Every structure is written in C-alpha cells, then in structure tokens.
Coordinates of C-alpha atoms in Angstrom, one line a residue:
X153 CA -22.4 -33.7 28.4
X154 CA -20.0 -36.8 27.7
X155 CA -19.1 -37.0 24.6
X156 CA -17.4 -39.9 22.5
X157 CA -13.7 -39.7 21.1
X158 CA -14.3 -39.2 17.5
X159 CA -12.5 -37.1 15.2
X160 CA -13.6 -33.6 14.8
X161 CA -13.5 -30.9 12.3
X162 CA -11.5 -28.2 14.1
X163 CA -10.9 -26.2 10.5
X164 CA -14.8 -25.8 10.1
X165 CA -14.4 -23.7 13.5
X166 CA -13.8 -19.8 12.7
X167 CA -11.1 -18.3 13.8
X168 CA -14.0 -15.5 15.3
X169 CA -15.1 -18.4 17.6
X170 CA -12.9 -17.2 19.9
X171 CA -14.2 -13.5 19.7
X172 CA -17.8 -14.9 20.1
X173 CA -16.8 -16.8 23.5
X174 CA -15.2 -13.6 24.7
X175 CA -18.2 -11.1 23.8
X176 CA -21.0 -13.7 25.3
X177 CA -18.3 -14.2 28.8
X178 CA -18.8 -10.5 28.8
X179 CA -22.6 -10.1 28.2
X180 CA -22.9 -12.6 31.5
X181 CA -20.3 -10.7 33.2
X182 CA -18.4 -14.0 33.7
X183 CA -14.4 -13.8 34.7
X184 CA -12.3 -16.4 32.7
X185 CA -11.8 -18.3 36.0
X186 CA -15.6 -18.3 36.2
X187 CA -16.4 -19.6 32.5
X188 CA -13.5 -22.1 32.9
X189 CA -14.8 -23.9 36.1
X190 CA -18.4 -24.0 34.7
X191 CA -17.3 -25.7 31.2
X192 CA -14.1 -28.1 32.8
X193 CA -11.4 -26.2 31.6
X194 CA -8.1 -24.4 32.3
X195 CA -8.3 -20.6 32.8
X196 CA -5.2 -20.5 30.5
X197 CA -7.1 -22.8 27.8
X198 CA -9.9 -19.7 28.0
X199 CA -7.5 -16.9 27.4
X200 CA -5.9 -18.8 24.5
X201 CA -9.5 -19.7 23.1
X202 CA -10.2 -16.1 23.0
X203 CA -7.2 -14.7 21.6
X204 CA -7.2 -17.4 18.2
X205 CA -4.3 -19.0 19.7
X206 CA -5.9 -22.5 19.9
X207 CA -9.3 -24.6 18.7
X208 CA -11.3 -26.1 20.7
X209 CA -12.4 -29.9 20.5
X210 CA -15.6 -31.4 20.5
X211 CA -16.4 -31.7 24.4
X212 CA -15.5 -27.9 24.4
X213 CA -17.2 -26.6 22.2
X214 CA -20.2 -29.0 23.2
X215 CA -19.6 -27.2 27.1
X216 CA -19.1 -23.8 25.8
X217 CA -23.1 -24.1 23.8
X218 CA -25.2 -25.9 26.2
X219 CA -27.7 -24.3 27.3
X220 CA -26.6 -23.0 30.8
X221 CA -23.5 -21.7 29.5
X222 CA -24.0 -19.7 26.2
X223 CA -26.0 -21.4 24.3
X224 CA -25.8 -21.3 20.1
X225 CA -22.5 -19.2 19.2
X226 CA -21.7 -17.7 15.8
X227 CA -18.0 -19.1 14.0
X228 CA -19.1 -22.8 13.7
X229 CA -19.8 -23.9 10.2
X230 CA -21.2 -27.4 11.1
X231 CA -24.4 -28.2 14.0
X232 CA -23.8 -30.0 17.0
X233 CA -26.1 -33.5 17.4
X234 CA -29.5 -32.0 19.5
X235 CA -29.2 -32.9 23.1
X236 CA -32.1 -35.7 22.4
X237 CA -30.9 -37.3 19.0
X238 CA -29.9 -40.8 19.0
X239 CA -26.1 -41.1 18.4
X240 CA -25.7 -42.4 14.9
X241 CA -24.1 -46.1 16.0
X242 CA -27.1 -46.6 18.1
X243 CA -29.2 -45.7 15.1
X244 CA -26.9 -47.5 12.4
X245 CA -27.3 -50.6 14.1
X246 CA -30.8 -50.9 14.4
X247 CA -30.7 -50.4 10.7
X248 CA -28.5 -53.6 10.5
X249 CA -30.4 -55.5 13.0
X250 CA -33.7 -54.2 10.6
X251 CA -31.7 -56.3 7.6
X252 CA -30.7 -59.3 10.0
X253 CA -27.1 -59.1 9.1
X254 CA -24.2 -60.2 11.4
X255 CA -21.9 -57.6 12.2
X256 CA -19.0 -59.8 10.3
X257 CA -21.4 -59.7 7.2
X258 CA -21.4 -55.5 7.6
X259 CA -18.2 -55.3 8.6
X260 CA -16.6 -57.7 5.1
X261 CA -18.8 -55.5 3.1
X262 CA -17.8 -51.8 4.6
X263 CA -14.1 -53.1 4.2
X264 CA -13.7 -52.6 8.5
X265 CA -13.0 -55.1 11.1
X266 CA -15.9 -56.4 13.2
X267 CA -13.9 -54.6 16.3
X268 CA -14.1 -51.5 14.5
X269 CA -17.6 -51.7 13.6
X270 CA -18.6 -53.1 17.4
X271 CA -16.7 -49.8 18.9
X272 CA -19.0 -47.4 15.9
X273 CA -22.4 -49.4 17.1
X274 CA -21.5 -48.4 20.2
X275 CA -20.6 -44.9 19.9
X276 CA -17.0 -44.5 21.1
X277 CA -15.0 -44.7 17.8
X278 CA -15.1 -42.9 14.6
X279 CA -14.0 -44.5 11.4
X280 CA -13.3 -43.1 8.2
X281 CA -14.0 -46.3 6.6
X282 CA -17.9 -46.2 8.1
X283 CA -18.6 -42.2 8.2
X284 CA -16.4 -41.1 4.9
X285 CA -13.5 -38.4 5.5
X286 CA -15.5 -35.9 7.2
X287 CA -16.9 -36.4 10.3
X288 CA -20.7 -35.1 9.0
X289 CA -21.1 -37.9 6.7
X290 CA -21.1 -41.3 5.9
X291 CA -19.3 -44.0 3.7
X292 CA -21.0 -45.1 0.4
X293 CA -19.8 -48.9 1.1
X294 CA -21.0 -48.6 4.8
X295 CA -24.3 -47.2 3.6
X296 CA -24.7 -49.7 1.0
X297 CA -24.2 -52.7 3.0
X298 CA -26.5 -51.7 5.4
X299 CA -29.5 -51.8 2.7
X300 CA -29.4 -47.8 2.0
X301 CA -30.0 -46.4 -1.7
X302 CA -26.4 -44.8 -0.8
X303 CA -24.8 -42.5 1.8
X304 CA -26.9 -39.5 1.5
X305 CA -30.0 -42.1 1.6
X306 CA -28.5 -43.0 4.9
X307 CA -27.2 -39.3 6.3
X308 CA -30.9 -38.6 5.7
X309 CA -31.9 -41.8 7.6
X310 CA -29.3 -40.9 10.6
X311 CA -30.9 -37.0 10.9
X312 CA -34.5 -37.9 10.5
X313 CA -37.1 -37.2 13.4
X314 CA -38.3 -40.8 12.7
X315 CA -36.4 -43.4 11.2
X316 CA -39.4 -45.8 11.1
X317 CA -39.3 -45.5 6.8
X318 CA -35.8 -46.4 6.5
X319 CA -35.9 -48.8 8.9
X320 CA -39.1 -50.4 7.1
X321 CA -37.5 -50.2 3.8
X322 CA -34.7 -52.1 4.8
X323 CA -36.6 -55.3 6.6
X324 CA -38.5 -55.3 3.7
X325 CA -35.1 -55.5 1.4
X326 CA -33.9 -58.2 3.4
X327 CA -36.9 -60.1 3.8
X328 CA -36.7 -59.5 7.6
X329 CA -39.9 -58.8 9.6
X330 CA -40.1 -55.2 11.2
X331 CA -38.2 -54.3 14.3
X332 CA -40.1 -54.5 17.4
X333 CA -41.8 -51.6 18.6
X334 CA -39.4 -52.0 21.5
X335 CA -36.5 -51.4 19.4
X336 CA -37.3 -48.2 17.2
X337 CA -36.1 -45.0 18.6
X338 CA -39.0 -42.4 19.5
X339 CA -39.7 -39.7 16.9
X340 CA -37.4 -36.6 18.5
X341 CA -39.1 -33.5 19.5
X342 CA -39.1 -31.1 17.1
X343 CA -38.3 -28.6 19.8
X344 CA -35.9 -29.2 22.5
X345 CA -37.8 -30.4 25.7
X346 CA -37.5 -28.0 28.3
X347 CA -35.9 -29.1 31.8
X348 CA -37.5 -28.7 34.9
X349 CA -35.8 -27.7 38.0
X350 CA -37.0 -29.7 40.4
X351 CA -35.2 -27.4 43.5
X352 CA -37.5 -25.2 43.2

C-alpha cells in the first residue's frame, strides 16, 4: 500500500516489535527471505528488525500488518489509518472548501506557506505547523482557521465515520451553502470490507 512521506513516530514503536515480527514469521513458517520479498524489503533489513537493531518506517510497518502478511501485531502504541479512511488532506480540504476560503486565506492564518498547505491537501507532506508536533494530531491554529471549535474538535472531525456534521457546522459558520453531495466522503464501514478474489 503506497504511502505518503510524512514523518513518523518511530519511538512509539516497542522495542518487542521486532520479537512480534519474528514469532508471527514463525507461526506461518515464513524464512526471512520469504517475509522480505512479500513486504519489499532486504533480507538483512528482516534480521536487523528482529533482533531490535533497527525501527521500521511507516511503509514497513504498514507491509509488515496488512492483511496478507500478519495482520494487527502487538509493540505499536499508535493505529495505523484503516485501509478505507480518507487521508486527512483529502478530508481537511473539503472542510476548507465547506468555509469557501482560499488556500492563501488558510495558509496566512495556520502561519504555512500556500505550497506547504497545497502538498498537505494533497497528502504527500507532513507539517508540523498544520498537524502539531506529533504526527497523530493536529495544530490548534490550523484547526482554528479552518472553522473548528479547536484541534481536538478537528482530530474528531478527521477520525469520524461521517464527517457530514463538521462539514455542516462549518458552511454554516461561514455562511457557505453545503458541499455538494458529490463532494462529501462516504460514511466508512464500520468493518473492513472484505476482498474478493476474483481467481477463483
């Protein structure tokens, strides 16, 4: 699954993730060469992962729990976005859309640059002037601007099966008509959708 350069919290990853990996390889009776070709790594990067001498970033750790690899693992103190959740740029800009403000006026208020706030609508960049510090929240300017109460009105906003409140709240704020139906995201199972293989 691709996943966008953004900073990740490596310390929030135990050091018994490694052990975890190690002990589920095993229960599938996977070699390291084996696990490594099915999640895109080294074999090397595999033995270090499982002896605590490295942590693994964001598109490994995303590999190493999808479904047709492991699946959920214990020694990770944060949850990884569900495979059908909006990312949160897609979802923070039909918020500012919903408010029918420019992304200059945003961007002035947040205290980024439009370029910076273009890259975050767009999911490829992660700023700690839009999100806060950490990567699991979000800045109380950035939330502000965008019509929320304040950043945990927002963080509420971003993990919500339906964003159709928020998104109301905020037209209404602005004195914006709703979004088009066209333009609000689906409500999100509550359960993941199972695939079907269609080999069979």
């Amino acid at each position: 699954m691709p996943c966008p350069p953004t900073r990740f919290p490596r310390t929030d990853v135990a050091a018994s993730f490694g052990e975890a990996v190690k002990g589920a390889r095993k229960t599938k009776k996977w070699t390291r060469t084996g696990l490594a070709r099915r999640v895109g790594v080294t074999r090397q990067t595999i033995i270090r992962l499982e002896a605590g001498r490295t942590k693994p970033g964001v598109q490994l750790v995303r590999a190493l729990t999808h479904p047709s690899v492991f699946g959920p693992l214990p020694g990770l103190d944060w949850d990884l976005p569900a495979r059908d959740a909006l990312p949160w740029g897609f979802l923070a800009r039909l918020a500012r859309r919903g408010s029918g403000q420019k992304l200059r006026q945003v961007a002035e208020k947040a205290g980024c640059s439009t370029a910076t706030l273009t890259d975050f609508e767009r999911h490829v960049l992660y700023d700690p002037k839009i999100l806060g510090i950490r990567h699991d929240r979000v800045g109380e300017r950035y939330a502000t601007a965008l019509g929320f109460e304040d950043s945990d009105d927002m963080f509420a906003f971003l993990v919500a099966r339906d964003a159709t409140p928020w998104l109301d709240r905020i037209a209404a704020k602005f004195n914006q008509p709703r979004l088009a139906n066209a333009l609000r995201p689906s409500l999100r199972p509550a359960e993941p959708v199972l695939e079907i293989d269609l080999n069979t």
